[in-house]
């Protein structure tokens, strides 16, 4: 065959188009999603197997497949350790054909997986982790922060309490990336609202005895004691604070990351009056009630946490982006996720920014008195809605290299 200039031009064009033709399909005809979280430790109730079930609920809305490609799930327990999370993520991607990794409570683990997703071009959707570094200096073209972050939690709760007279704070902070980020953001909003942080103390993840930390906080004379942790750590701290009579002495306890499961474990007698900021409450709308009823029926003994709801919403949006793009190519899917509004039972008119932050309304809640509760999971009342554009850090302030 004579290789003419015309033939060479056609050949070059076809070669140039080949990557796009290859990208415009679903690799190996399977969409594999890995749910990576704490399944045995302090965050097991708020994430754990419930997140796996929430992800499956999203897949079932697509009939379990997209364009003939089956949707499959794998899951693992990262044990709240960044090295284990990184090892699992690498193995999933290198040998397991995993296209996306979701949930990832524990900010150190979340940030480790973010780096792997960036390097290996895999979608990472964080629901349970909170550090704002994920969409700040550590942002990635493939990373999406879905449910909450330390900025939104701190802004809603700290501003509210300072305005109500809680002008001096002593913070009890879990000693890893999430706690440090939450402490930074909380302190910022306390100061901006006219308050002052008079002291802080760090505690290890998984602490069972908070007595020394609580005595330091009590002795500080601060009007508010901030519990800057989550899950079982928060439950232990607040229960032990009640034993010390801290609230009876006039000090206010503020939980900066409180889930429905936390309040349920504490009981309304102990938790009543506690104010908190959340991205989801099961009893907010008809849609959240219906979804939560289905989740409760088929998964666990617990009503869904906001981490569970965020996993559902993030996976649903990811799958919709694959369907719209006609491929699971990470660049194409990430672009489609950013350009498409988020509308589901979790978020109305949510938007995905250039830094990967999904912006949606947050909710300032107050725990009910026992006499006001009508059922086991009737735990809170809505104080007010915090619009997404107010709840989250402005795009220009995060330091994300993707933001021009």
PDB file of N, CA and C in Angstrom, residues 77-133:
ATOM      1  N   UNK A  77     -12.605  -1.546  55.871  1.00  0.00           N
ATOM      2  CA  UNK A  77     -12.453  -0.809  57.126  1.00  0.00           C
ATOM      3  C   UNK A  77     -11.044  -0.216  57.174  1.00  0.00           C
ATOM      4  N   UNK A  78     -10.943   1.109  57.162  1.00  0.00           N
ATOM      5  CA  UNK A  78      -9.611   1.720  57.214  1.00  0.00           C
ATOM      6  C   UNK A  78      -9.093   1.893  58.643  1.00  0.00           C
ATOM      7  N   UNK A  79      -9.916   1.533  59.621  1.00  0.00           N
ATOM      8  CA  UNK A  79      -9.519   1.539  61.036  1.00  0.00           C
ATOM      9  C   UNK A  79      -9.023   2.912  61.508  1.00  0.00           C
ATOM     10  N   UNK A  80      -9.475   3.955  60.817  1.00  0.00           N
ATOM     11  CA  UNK A  80      -9.078   5.331  61.148  1.00  0.00           C
ATOM     12  C   UNK A  80      -7.568   5.558  61.053  1.00  0.00           C
ATOM     13  N   UNK A  81      -6.944   4.843  60.132  1.00  0.00           N
ATOM     14  CA  UNK A  81      -5.498   4.972  59.932  1.00  0.00           C
ATOM     15  C   UNK A  81      -5.222   5.341  58.478  1.00  0.00           C
ATOM     16  N   UNK A  82      -4.465   6.417  58.303  1.00  0.00           N
ATOM     17  CA  UNK A  82      -4.200   6.916  56.951  1.00  0.00           C
ATOM     18  C   UNK A  82      -3.417   5.912  56.118  1.00  0.00           C
ATOM     19  N   UNK A  83      -2.467   5.184  56.736  1.00  0.00           N
ATOM     20  CA  UNK A  83      -1.664   4.237  55.961  1.00  0.00           C
ATOM     21  C   UNK A  83      -2.502   3.062  55.467  1.00  0.00           C
ATOM     22  N   UNK A  84      -3.424   2.599  56.306  1.00  0.00           N
ATOM     23  CA  UNK A  84      -4.308   1.518  55.870  1.00  0.00           C
ATOM     24  C   UNK A  84      -5.224   2.005  54.750  1.00  0.00           C
ATOM     25  N   UNK A  85      -5.765   3.209  54.905  1.00  0.00           N
ATOM     26  CA  UNK A  85      -6.630   3.770  53.864  1.00  0.00           C
ATOM     27  C   UNK A  85      -5.882   3.868  52.537  1.00  0.00           C
ATOM     28  N   UNK A  86      -4.632   4.333  52.588  1.00  0.00           N
ATOM     29  CA  UNK A  86      -3.838   4.466  51.367  1.00  0.00           C
ATOM     30  C   UNK A  86      -3.542   3.107  50.745  1.00  0.00           C
ATOM     31  N   UNK A  87      -3.217   2.117  51.575  1.00  0.00           N
ATOM     32  CA  UNK A  87      -2.923   0.783  51.051  1.00  0.00           C
ATOM     33  C   UNK A  87      -4.137   0.163  50.372  1.00  0.00           C
ATOM     34  N   UNK A  88      -5.300   0.308  51.007  1.00  0.00           N
ATOM     35  CA  UNK A  88      -6.527  -0.234  50.418  1.00  0.00           C
ATOM     36  C   UNK A  88      -6.836   0.468  49.103  1.00  0.00           C
ATOM     37  N   UNK A  89      -6.746   1.798  49.097  1.00  0.00           N
ATOM     38  CA  UNK A  89      -7.047   2.558  47.875  1.00  0.00           C
ATOM     39  C   UNK A  89      -6.124   2.147  46.734  1.00  0.00           C
ATOM     40  N   UNK A  90      -4.835   2.009  47.019  1.00  0.00           N
ATOM     41  CA  UNK A  90      -3.886   1.595  45.980  1.00  0.00           C
ATOM     42  C   UNK A  90      -4.212   0.203  45.446  1.00  0.00           C
ATOM     43  N   UNK A  91      -4.524  -0.710  46.346  1.00  0.00           N
ATOM     44  CA  UNK A  91      -4.840  -2.074  45.924  1.00  0.00           C
ATOM     45  C   UNK A  91      -6.123  -2.107  45.098  1.00  0.00           C
ATOM     46  N   UNK A  92      -7.130  -1.379  45.555  1.00  0.00           N
ATOM     47  CA  UNK A  92      -8.382  -1.332  44.813  1.00  0.00           C
ATOM     48  C   UNK A  92      -8.163  -0.834  43.381  1.00  0.00           C
ATOM     49  N   UNK A  93      -7.382   0.220  43.251  1.00  0.00           N
ATOM     50  CA  UNK A  93      -7.183   0.829  41.930  1.00  0.00           C
ATOM     51  C   UNK A  93      -6.260  -0.022  41.060  1.00  0.00           C
ATOM     52  N   UNK A  94      -5.152  -0.486  41.647  1.00  0.00           N
ATOM     53  CA  UNK A  94      -4.137  -1.195  40.864  1.00  0.00           C
ATOM     54  C   UNK A  94      -4.578  -2.584  40.420  1.00  0.00           C
ATOM     55  N   UNK A  95      -5.300  -3.297  41.291  1.00  0.00           N
ATOM     56  CA  UNK A  95      -5.646  -4.682  40.959  1.00  0.00           C
ATOM     57  C   UNK A  95      -7.143  -4.969  40.978  1.00  0.00           C
ATOM     58  N   UNK A  96      -7.919  -4.050  41.531  1.00  0.00           N
ATOM     59  CA  UNK A  96      -9.346  -4.316  41.674  1.00  0.00           C
ATOM     60  C   UNK A  96     -10.243  -3.588  40.698  1.00  0.00           C
ATOM     61  N   UNK A  97      -9.659  -2.716  39.870  1.00  0.00           N
ATOM     62  CA  UNK A  97     -10.455  -2.014  38.872  1.00  0.00           C
ATOM     63  C   UNK A  97     -11.467  -1.042  39.440  1.00  0.00           C
ATOM     64  N   UNK A  98     -11.177  -0.475  40.619  1.00  0.00           N
ATOM     65  CA  UNK A  98     -12.113   0.462  41.254  1.00  0.00           C
ATOM     66  C   UNK A  98     -12.031   1.825  40.572  1.00  0.00           C
ATOM     67  N   UNK A  99     -13.190   2.377  40.232  1.00  0.00           N
ATOM     68  CA  UNK A  99     -13.270   3.659  39.513  1.00  0.00           C
ATOM     69  C   UNK A  99     -13.436   4.858  40.434  1.00  0.00           C
ATOM     70  N   UNK A 100     -14.055   4.651  41.609  1.00  0.00           N
ATOM     71  CA  UNK A 100     -14.312   5.757  42.535  1.00  0.00           C
ATOM     72  C   UNK A 100     -14.272   5.230  43.960  1.00  0.00           C
ATOM     73  N   UNK A 101     -13.810   6.091  44.870  1.00  0.00           N
ATOM     74  CA  UNK A 101     -13.757   5.754  46.290  1.00  0.00           C
ATOM     75  C   UNK A 101     -14.576   6.797  47.050  1.00  0.00           C
ATOM     76  N   UNK A 102     -15.447   6.335  47.955  1.00  0.00           N
ATOM     77  CA  UNK A 102     -16.388   7.244  48.604  1.00  0.00           C
ATOM     78  C   UNK A 102     -16.391   7.061  50.127  1.00  0.00           C
ATOM     79  N   UNK A 103     -16.910   8.085  50.786  1.00  0.00           N
ATOM     80  CA  UNK A 103     -17.138   8.221  52.231  1.00  0.00           C
ATOM     81  C   UNK A 103     -15.898   8.734  52.946  1.00  0.00           C
ATOM     82  N   UNK A 104     -15.023   7.880  53.436  1.00  0.00           N
ATOM     83  CA  UNK A 104     -13.716   8.199  54.023  1.00  0.00           C
ATOM     84  C   UNK A 104     -13.798   9.143  55.225  1.00  0.00           C
ATOM     85  N   UNK A 105     -14.547   8.784  56.279  1.00  0.00           N
ATOM     86  CA  UNK A 105     -14.431   9.542  57.525  1.00  0.00           C
ATOM     87  C   UNK A 105     -13.014   9.418  58.063  1.00  0.00           C
ATOM     88  N   UNK A 106     -12.631  10.368  58.895  1.00  0.00           N
ATOM     89  CA  UNK A 106     -11.259  10.536  59.395  1.00  0.00           C
ATOM     90  C   UNK A 106     -10.476  11.313  58.352  1.00  0.00           C
ATOM     91  N   UNK A 107     -10.199  12.579  58.679  1.00  0.00           N
ATOM     92  CA  UNK A 107      -9.617  13.490  57.693  1.00  0.00           C
ATOM     93  C   UNK A 107      -8.222  13.088  57.252  1.00  0.00           C
ATOM     94  N   UNK A 108      -7.443  12.469  58.141  1.00  0.00           N
ATOM     95  CA  UNK A 108      -6.104  12.030  57.741  1.00  0.00           C
ATOM     96  C   UNK A 108      -6.207  10.963  56.654  1.00  0.00           C
ATOM     97  N   UNK A 109      -7.135  10.029  56.834  1.00  0.00           N
ATOM     98  CA  UNK A 109      -7.358   8.999  55.817  1.00  0.00           C
ATOM     99  C   UNK A 109      -7.901   9.617  54.536  1.00  0.00           C
ATOM    100  N   UNK A 110      -8.837  10.554  54.676  1.00  0.00           N
ATOM    101  CA  UNK A 110      -9.443  11.213  53.525  1.00  0.00           C
ATOM    102  C   UNK A 110      -8.386  11.929  52.683  1.00  0.00           C
ATOM    103  N   UNK A 111      -7.479  12.650  53.321  1.00  0.00           N
ATOM    104  CA  UNK A 111      -6.449  13.397  52.595  1.00  0.00           C
ATOM    105  C   UNK A 111      -5.441  12.458  51.934  1.00  0.00           C
ATOM    106  N   UNK A 112      -5.170  11.312  52.573  1.00  0.00           N
ATOM    107  CA  UNK A 112      -4.267  10.334  51.964  1.00  0.00           C
ATOM    108  C   UNK A 112      -4.873   9.760  50.682  1.00  0.00           C
ATOM    109  N   UNK A 113      -6.159   9.448  50.729  1.00  0.00           N
ATOM    110  CA  UNK A 113      -6.836   8.900  49.555  1.00  0.00           C
ATOM    111  C   UNK A 113      -6.974   9.963  48.464  1.00  0.00           C
ATOM    112  N   UNK A 114      -7.138  11.217  48.865  1.00  0.00           N
ATOM    113  CA  UNK A 114      -7.201  12.308  47.884  1.00  0.00           C
ATOM    114  C   UNK A 114      -5.949  12.334  47.010  1.00  0.00           C
ATOM    115  N   UNK A 115      -4.781  12.143  47.615  1.00  0.00           N
ATOM    116  CA  UNK A 115      -3.535  12.174  46.853  1.00  0.00           C
ATOM    117  C   UNK A 115      -3.451  11.010  45.873  1.00  0.00           C
ATOM    118  N   UNK A 116      -3.932   9.846  46.297  1.00  0.00           N
ATOM    119  CA  UNK A 116      -3.927   8.684  45.411  1.00  0.00           C
ATOM    120  C   UNK A 116      -4.880   8.906  44.245  1.00  0.00           C
ATOM    121  N   UNK A 117      -6.062   9.453  44.533  1.00  0.00           N
ATOM    122  CA  UNK A 117      -7.015   9.753  43.469  1.00  0.00           C
ATOM    123  C   UNK A 117      -6.452  10.741  42.460  1.00  0.00           C
ATOM    124  N   UNK A 118      -5.719  11.728  42.952  1.00  0.00           N
ATOM    125  CA  UNK A 118      -5.118  12.721  42.054  1.00  0.00           C
ATOM    126  C   UNK A 118      -4.084  12.053  41.132  1.00  0.00           C
ATOM    127  N   UNK A 119      -3.204  11.257  41.737  1.00  0.00           N
ATOM    128  CA  UNK A 119      -2.110  10.631  40.976  1.00  0.00           C
ATOM    129  C   UNK A 119      -2.620   9.616  39.967  1.00  0.00           C
ATOM    130  N   UNK A 120      -3.630   8.823  40.383  1.00  0.00           N
ATOM    131  CA  UNK A 120      -4.079   7.707  39.552  1.00  0.00           C
ATOM    132  C   UNK A 120      -5.386   8.008  38.805  1.00  0.00           C
ATOM    133  N   UNK A 121      -5.807   9.251  38.889  1.00  0.00           N
ATOM    134  CA  UNK A 121      -6.996   9.704  38.157  1.00  0.00           C
ATOM    135  C   UNK A 121      -8.224   8.846  38.471  1.00  0.00           C
ATOM    136  N   UNK A 122      -8.591   8.870  39.743  1.00  0.00           N
ATOM    137  CA  UNK A 122      -9.803   8.197  40.186  1.00  0.00           C
ATOM    138  C   UNK A 122     -10.650   9.193  40.977  1.00  0.00           C
ATOM    139  N   UNK A 123     -11.953   9.095  40.828  1.00  0.00           N
ATOM    140  CA  UNK A 123     -12.872   9.978  41.533  1.00  0.00           C
ATOM    141  C   UNK A 123     -12.875   9.633  43.025  1.00  0.00           C
ATOM    142  N   UNK A 124     -12.806  10.659  43.855  1.00  0.00           N
ATOM    143  CA  UNK A 124     -12.888  10.508  45.314  1.00  0.00           C
ATOM    144  C   UNK A 124     -14.011  11.415  45.809  1.00  0.00           C
ATOM    145  N   UNK A 125     -15.009  10.829  46.479  1.00  0.00           N
ATOM    146  CA  UNK A 125     -16.142  11.594  46.996  1.00  0.00           C
ATOM    147  C   UNK A 125     -16.162  11.438  48.515  1.00  0.00           C
ATOM    148  N   UNK A 126     -15.778  12.487  49.221  1.00  0.00           N
ATOM    149  CA  UNK A 126     -15.692  12.437  50.676  1.00  0.00           C
ATOM    150  C   UNK A 126     -17.020  12.861  51.290  1.00  0.00           C
ATOM    151  N   UNK A 127     -17.564  12.013  52.146  1.00  0.00           N
ATOM    152  CA  UNK A 127     -18.787  12.350  52.877  1.00  0.00           C
ATOM    153  C   UNK A 127     -18.506  12.481  54.365  1.00  0.00           C
ATOM    154  N   UNK A 128     -17.821  11.501  54.944  1.00  0.00           N
ATOM    155  CA  UNK A 128     -17.616  11.488  56.388  1.00  0.00           C
ATOM    156  C   UNK A 128     -16.459  12.306  56.892  1.00  0.00           C
ATOM    157  N   UNK A 129     -15.484  12.633  56.052  1.00  0.00           N
ATOM    158  CA  UNK A 129     -14.333  13.428  56.477  1.00  0.00           C
ATOM    159  C   UNK A 129     -14.643  14.911  56.446  1.00  0.00           C
ATOM    160  N   UNK A 130     -13.919  15.705  57.262  1.00  0.00           N
ATOM    161  CA  UNK A 130     -14.308  17.101  57.404  1.00  0.00           C
ATOM    162  C   UNK A 130     -13.288  18.173  57.082  1.00  0.00           C
ATOM    163  N   UNK A 131     -11.997  17.852  56.976  1.00  0.00           N
ATOM    164  CA  UNK A 131     -10.984  18.902  56.839  1.00  0.00           C
ATOM    165  C   UNK A 131     -11.175  19.736  55.576  1.00  0.00           C
ATOM    166  N   UNK A 132     -11.126  21.050  55.739  1.00  0.00           N
ATOM    167  CA  UNK A 132     -11.273  21.951  54.584  1.00  0.00           C
ATOM    168  C   UNK A 132     -10.041  21.941  53.681  1.00  0.00           C
ATOM    169  N   UNK A 133      -8.935  21.325  54.121  1.00  0.00           N
ATOM    170  CA  UNK A 133      -7.776  21.205  53.242  1.00  0.00           C
ATOM    171  C   UNK A 133      -8.111  20.401  51.991  1.00  0.00           C
TER     172      UNK A 133
END
